mmCIF file with all atom_site columns, C-alpha atoms in Angstrom:
data_model
loop_
_atom_site.group_PDB
_atom_site.id
_atom_site.type_symbol
_atom_site.label_atom_id
_atom_site.label_alt_id
_atom_site.label_comp_id
_atom_site.label_asym_id
_atom_site.label_entity_id
_atom_site.label_seq_id
_atom_site.pdbx_PDB_ins_code
_atom_site.Cartn_x
_atom_site.Cartn_y
_atom_site.Cartn_z
_atom_site.occupancy
_atom_site.B_iso_or_equiv
_atom_site.pdbx_formal_charge
_atom_site.auth_seq_id
_atom_site.auth_comp_id
_atom_site.auth_asym_id
_atom_site.auth_atom_id
_atom_site.pdbx_PDB_model_num
ATOM 1   C CA . GLY B 1 1   ? 97.522  126.097 114.054 1.00 68.00 ? 62  GLY B CA 1
ATOM 2   C CA . SER B 1 2   ? 94.579  124.527 112.169 1.00 84.00 ? 63  SER B CA 1
ATOM 3   C CA . CYS B 1 3   ? 93.890  121.329 110.130 1.00 84.00 ? 64  CYS B CA 1
ATOM 4   C CA . ARG B 1 4   ? 90.710  122.966 108.444 1.00 79.00 ? 65  ARG B CA 1
ATOM 5   C CA . HIS B 1 5   ? 92.183  122.789 104.978 1.00 77.00 ? 66  HIS B CA 1
ATOM 6   C CA . ARG B 1 6   ? 94.465  119.625 105.257 1.00 83.00 ? 67  ARG B CA 1
ATOM 7   C CA . CYS B 1 7   ? 94.268  116.197 106.762 1.00 85.00 ? 68  CYS B CA 1
ATOM 8   C CA . CYS B 1 8   ? 96.968  113.868 105.535 1.00 86.00 ? 69  CYS B CA 1
ATOM 9   C CA . PRO B 1 9   ? 97.176  110.021 105.899 1.00 82.00 ? 70  PRO B CA 1
ATOM 10  C CA . GLY B 1 10  ? 100.165 108.442 107.396 1.00 85.00 ? 71  GLY B CA 1
ATOM 11  C CA . ARG B 1 11  ? 103.406 110.297 108.252 1.00 89.00 ? 72  ARG B CA 1
ATOM 12  C CA . ASN B 1 12  ? 103.599 113.505 106.264 1.00 88.00 ? 73  ASN B CA 1
ATOM 13  C CA . ASN B 1 13  ? 106.045 116.225 107.521 1.00 86.00 ? 74  ASN B CA 1
ATOM 14  C CA . SER B 1 14  ? 104.629 118.727 104.925 1.00 86.00 ? 75  SER B CA 1
ATOM 15  C CA . CYS B 1 15  ? 101.238 118.445 106.494 1.00 88.00 ? 76  CYS B CA 1
ATOM 16  C CA . TRP B 1 16  ? 101.894 121.016 109.316 1.00 87.00 ? 77  TRP B CA 1
ATOM 17  C CA . ALA B 1 17  ? 100.102 124.113 110.334 1.00 83.00 ? 78  ALA B CA 1
ATOM 18  C CA . PRO B 1 18  ? 101.937 127.485 109.650 1.00 77.00 ? 79  PRO B CA 1
ATOM 19  C CA . ARG B 1 19  ? 102.795 129.572 112.807 1.00 76.00 ? 80  ARG B CA 1
ATOM 20  C CA . ALA B 1 20  ? 102.467 126.330 114.897 1.00 79.00 ? 81  ALA B CA 1
ATOM 21  C CA . HIS B 1 21  ? 104.658 123.179 115.567 1.00 84.00 ? 82  HIS B CA 1
ATOM 22  C CA . CYS B 1 22  ? 101.867 120.772 115.013 1.00 91.00 ? 83  CYS B CA 1
ATOM 23  C CA . TYR B 1 23  ? 100.748 118.297 112.324 1.00 92.00 ? 84  TYR B CA 1
ATOM 24  C CA . CYS B 1 24  ? 97.714  117.210 110.608 1.00 90.00 ? 85  CYS B CA 1
ATOM 25  C CA . ASP B 1 25  ? 98.752  113.755 109.698 1.00 89.00 ? 86  ASP B CA 1
ATOM 26  C CA . SER B 1 26  ? 97.389  110.646 111.133 1.00 85.00 ? 87  SER B CA 1
ATOM 27  C CA . TYR B 1 27  ? 100.788 109.865 112.462 1.00 89.00 ? 88  TYR B CA 1
ATOM 28  C CA . CYS B 1 28  ? 100.517 112.894 114.865 1.00 91.00 ? 89  CYS B CA 1
ATOM 29  C CA . GLN B 1 29  ? 98.328  110.761 117.258 1.00 87.00 ? 90  GLN B CA 1
ATOM 30  C CA . ARG B 1 30  ? 101.366 108.429 117.941 1.00 89.00 ? 91  ARG B CA 1
ATOM 31  C CA . THR B 1 31  ? 103.810 111.232 118.478 1.00 91.00 ? 92  THR B CA 1
ATOM 32  C CA . GLY B 1 32  ? 101.465 113.596 120.265 1.00 92.00 ? 93  GLY B CA 1
ATOM 33  C CA . ASP B 1 33  ? 102.069 116.614 118.124 1.00 92.00 ? 94  ASP B CA 1
ATOM 34  C CA . CYS B 1 34  ? 98.422  117.049 116.505 1.00 92.00 ? 95  CYS B CA 1
ATOM 35  C CA . CYS B 1 35  ? 96.988  120.430 115.936 1.00 91.00 ? 96  CYS B CA 1
ATOM 36  C CA . GLN B 1 36  ? 94.251  121.261 118.354 1.00 90.00 ? 97  GLN B CA 1
ATOM 37  C CA . ASP B 1 37  ? 91.528  120.533 115.824 1.00 89.00 ? 98  ASP B CA 1
ATOM 38  C CA . TYR B 1 38  ? 92.977  117.533 114.392 1.00 89.00 ? 99  TYR B CA 1
ATOM 39  C CA . LEU B 1 39  ? 90.583  115.046 115.994 1.00 86.00 ? 100 LEU B CA 1
ATOM 40  C CA . ALA B 1 40  ? 87.419  117.111 115.127 1.00 85.00 ? 101 ALA B CA 1
ATOM 41  C CA . THR B 1 41  ? 88.557  117.917 111.512 1.00 84.00 ? 102 THR B CA 1
ATOM 42  C CA . CYS B 1 42  ? 90.309  114.954 110.315 1.00 82.00 ? 103 CYS B CA 1
ATOM 43  C CA . ARG B 1 43  ? 88.877  111.943 112.244 1.00 71.00 ? 104 ARG B CA 1
ATOM 44  C CA . ARG B 1 44  ? 85.497  112.456 110.644 1.00 68.00 ? 105 ARG B CA 1
ATOM 45  C CA . ALA B 1 45  ? 87.031  110.969 107.513 1.00 66.00 ? 106 ALA B CA 1
ATOM 46  C CA . ALA B 1 46  ? 88.677  108.221 109.523 1.00 71.00 ? 107 ALA B CA 1
ATOM 47  C CA . VAL B 1 47  ? 87.865  104.575 108.524 1.00 80.00 ? 108 VAL B CA 1
ATOM 48  C CA . GLY B 1 48  ? 88.543  101.951 111.022 1.00 84.00 ? 109 GLY B CA 1
ATOM 49  C CA . CYS B 1 49  ? 89.861  98.415  109.945 1.00 92.00 ? 110 CYS B CA 1
ATOM 50  C CA . ALA B 1 50  ? 87.250  95.758  109.438 1.00 95.00 ? 111 ALA B CA 1
ATOM 51  C CA . VAL B 1 51  ? 88.000  92.101  109.141 1.00 97.00 ? 112 VAL B CA 1
ATOM 52  C CA . GLY B 1 52  ? 86.173  89.044  107.974 1.00 97.00 ? 113 GLY B CA 1
ATOM 53  C CA . PRO B 1 53  ? 85.434  85.913  109.959 1.00 97.00 ? 114 PRO B CA 1
ATOM 54  C CA . TRP B 1 54  ? 87.976  83.601  111.258 1.00 98.00 ? 115 TRP B CA 1
ATOM 55  C CA . GLY B 1 55  ? 88.855  80.659  108.914 1.00 97.00 ? 116 GLY B CA 1
ATOM 56  C CA . PRO B 1 56  ? 88.962  77.068  109.959 1.00 98.00 ? 117 PRO B CA 1
ATOM 57  C CA . TRP B 1 57  ? 91.689  75.722  112.328 1.00 97.00 ? 118 TRP B CA 1
ATOM 58  C CA . SER B 1 58  ? 94.517  73.792  110.345 1.00 96.00 ? 119 SER B CA 1
ATOM 59  C CA . GLY B 1 59  ? 95.378  70.339  111.173 1.00 94.00 ? 120 GLY B CA 1
ATOM 60  C CA . CYS B 1 60  ? 97.760  69.789  113.912 1.00 94.00 ? 121 CYS B CA 1
ATOM 61  C CA . SER B 1 61  ? 101.303 70.485  112.693 1.00 94.00 ? 122 SER B CA 1
ATOM 62  C CA . SER B 1 62  ? 102.710 67.203  114.328 1.00 93.00 ? 123 SER B CA 1
ATOM 63  C CA . PRO B 1 63  ? 100.929 63.864  113.728 1.00 91.00 ? 124 PRO B CA 1
ATOM 64  C CA . CYS B 1 64  ? 102.413 62.429  116.774 1.00 90.00 ? 125 CYS B CA 1
ATOM 65  C CA . GLY B 1 65  ? 102.831 64.497  120.048 1.00 90.00 ? 126 GLY B CA 1
ATOM 66  C CA . VAL B 1 66  ? 102.857 68.260  120.573 1.00 94.00 ? 127 VAL B CA 1
ATOM 67  C CA . GLY B 1 67  ? 102.299 70.579  117.708 1.00 95.00 ? 128 GLY B CA 1
ATOM 68  C CA . SER B 1 68  ? 100.178 73.655  116.898 1.00 96.00 ? 129 SER B CA 1
ATOM 69  C CA . ARG B 1 69  ? 97.118  74.682  114.786 1.00 97.00 ? 130 ARG B CA 1
ATOM 70  C CA . ALA B 1 70  ? 96.643  78.004  113.070 1.00 98.00 ? 131 ALA B CA 1
ATOM 71  C CA . ARG B 1 71  ? 93.799  80.058  111.624 1.00 98.00 ? 132 ARG B CA 1
ATOM 72  C CA . SER B 1 72  ? 93.456  83.400  109.993 1.00 98.00 ? 133 SER B CA 1
ATOM 73  C CA . ARG B 1 73  ? 91.118  86.057  108.690 1.00 98.00 ? 134 ARG B CA 1
ATOM 74  C CA . GLN B 1 74  ? 91.462  88.616  105.953 1.00 97.00 ? 135 GLN B CA 1
ATOM 75  C CA . VAL B 1 75  ? 91.021  92.315  106.039 1.00 96.00 ? 136 VAL B CA 1
ATOM 76  C CA . THR B 1 76  ? 87.820  93.522  104.413 1.00 96.00 ? 137 THR B CA 1
ATOM 77  C CA . VAL B 1 77  ? 88.368  97.264  104.976 1.00 93.00 ? 138 VAL B CA 1
ATOM 78  C CA . PRO B 1 78  ? 91.956  98.708  105.451 1.00 91.00 ? 139 PRO B CA 1
ATOM 79  C CA . PRO B 1 79  ? 92.199  101.527 107.956 1.00 86.00 ? 140 PRO B CA 1
ATOM 80  C CA . ARG B 1 80  ? 92.245  105.001 106.546 1.00 79.00 ? 141 ARG B CA 1
ATOM 81  C CA . HIS B 1 81  ? 92.934  108.407 107.624 1.00 66.00 ? 142 HIS B CA 1
ATOM 82  C CA . GLY B 1 82  ? 94.103  107.487 111.227 1.00 67.00 ? 143 GLY B CA 1
ATOM 83  C CA . GLY B 1 83  ? 91.123  104.989 111.628 1.00 76.00 ? 144 GLY B CA 1
ATOM 84  C CA . ASP B 1 84  ? 91.500  102.142 114.172 1.00 82.00 ? 145 ASP B CA 1
ATOM 85  C CA . PRO B 1 85  ? 94.294  99.661  113.142 1.00 89.00 ? 146 PRO B CA 1
ATOM 86  C CA . CYS B 1 86  ? 93.678  96.069  112.291 1.00 94.00 ? 147 CYS B CA 1
ATOM 87  C CA . PRO B 1 87  ? 93.226  93.495  114.971 1.00 95.00 ? 148 PRO B CA 1
ATOM 88  C CA . ASP B 1 88  ? 95.324  90.242  114.889 1.00 96.00 ? 149 ASP B CA 1
ATOM 89  C CA . LEU B 1 89  ? 94.785  88.361  111.758 1.00 97.00 ? 150 LEU B CA 1
ATOM 90  C CA . LYS B 1 90  ? 96.452  85.152  112.762 1.00 98.00 ? 151 LYS B CA 1
ATOM 91  C CA . GLN B 1 91  ? 95.864  82.808  115.789 1.00 97.00 ? 152 GLN B CA 1
ATOM 92  C CA . ARG B 1 92  ? 97.867  79.851  116.905 1.00 97.00 ? 153 ARG B CA 1
ATOM 93  C CA . ARG B 1 93  ? 96.973  77.278  119.675 1.00 97.00 ? 154 ARG B CA 1
ATOM 94  C CA . GLY B 1 94  ? 98.630  74.026  120.802 1.00 96.00 ? 155 GLY B CA 1
ATOM 95  C CA . CYS B 1 95  ? 97.357  70.752  119.922 1.00 94.00 ? 156 CYS B CA 1
ATOM 96  C CA . LEU B 1 96  ? 98.347  66.897  120.428 1.00 92.00 ? 157 LEU B CA 1
ATOM 97  C CA . GLY B 1 97  ? 98.855  64.891  117.321 1.00 87.00 ? 158 GLY B CA 1
ATOM 98  C CA . GLN B 1 98  ? 97.091  61.571  117.618 1.00 84.00 ? 159 GLN B CA 1
ATOM 99  C CA . HIS B 1 99  ? 97.585  59.760  114.206 1.00 82.00 ? 160 HIS B CA 1
ATOM 100 C CA . PRO B 1 100 ? 96.696  56.081  114.473 1.00 83.00 ? 161 PRO B CA 1
ATOM 101 C CA . THR B 1 101 ? 100.284 55.171  113.603 1.00 82.00 ? 162 THR B CA 1
ATOM 102 C CA . CYS B 1 102 ? 101.642 56.995  116.754 1.00 78.00 ? 163 CYS B CA 1
#
């Protein structure tokens, strides 16, 4: 089977090669049923995820004692056509609230 004329994003059961039990959708990489020429034909159009910089850490969630801080970042270019998925968009870490009233 060949993907020469068809490369489908996501899981698309209609995107299969005649006379073969293989697929030309980006989901085939997870299931391992890609046609032999999938990578050479379809990955050329693949766009990996791109993310912006991390935002600032939030304040401690607890003014007194153990709490957590969080920060996030945004997707600037979503993945397409089987491109690399996005990395984590949120981070959390522990903190110790030390408000003067504690």
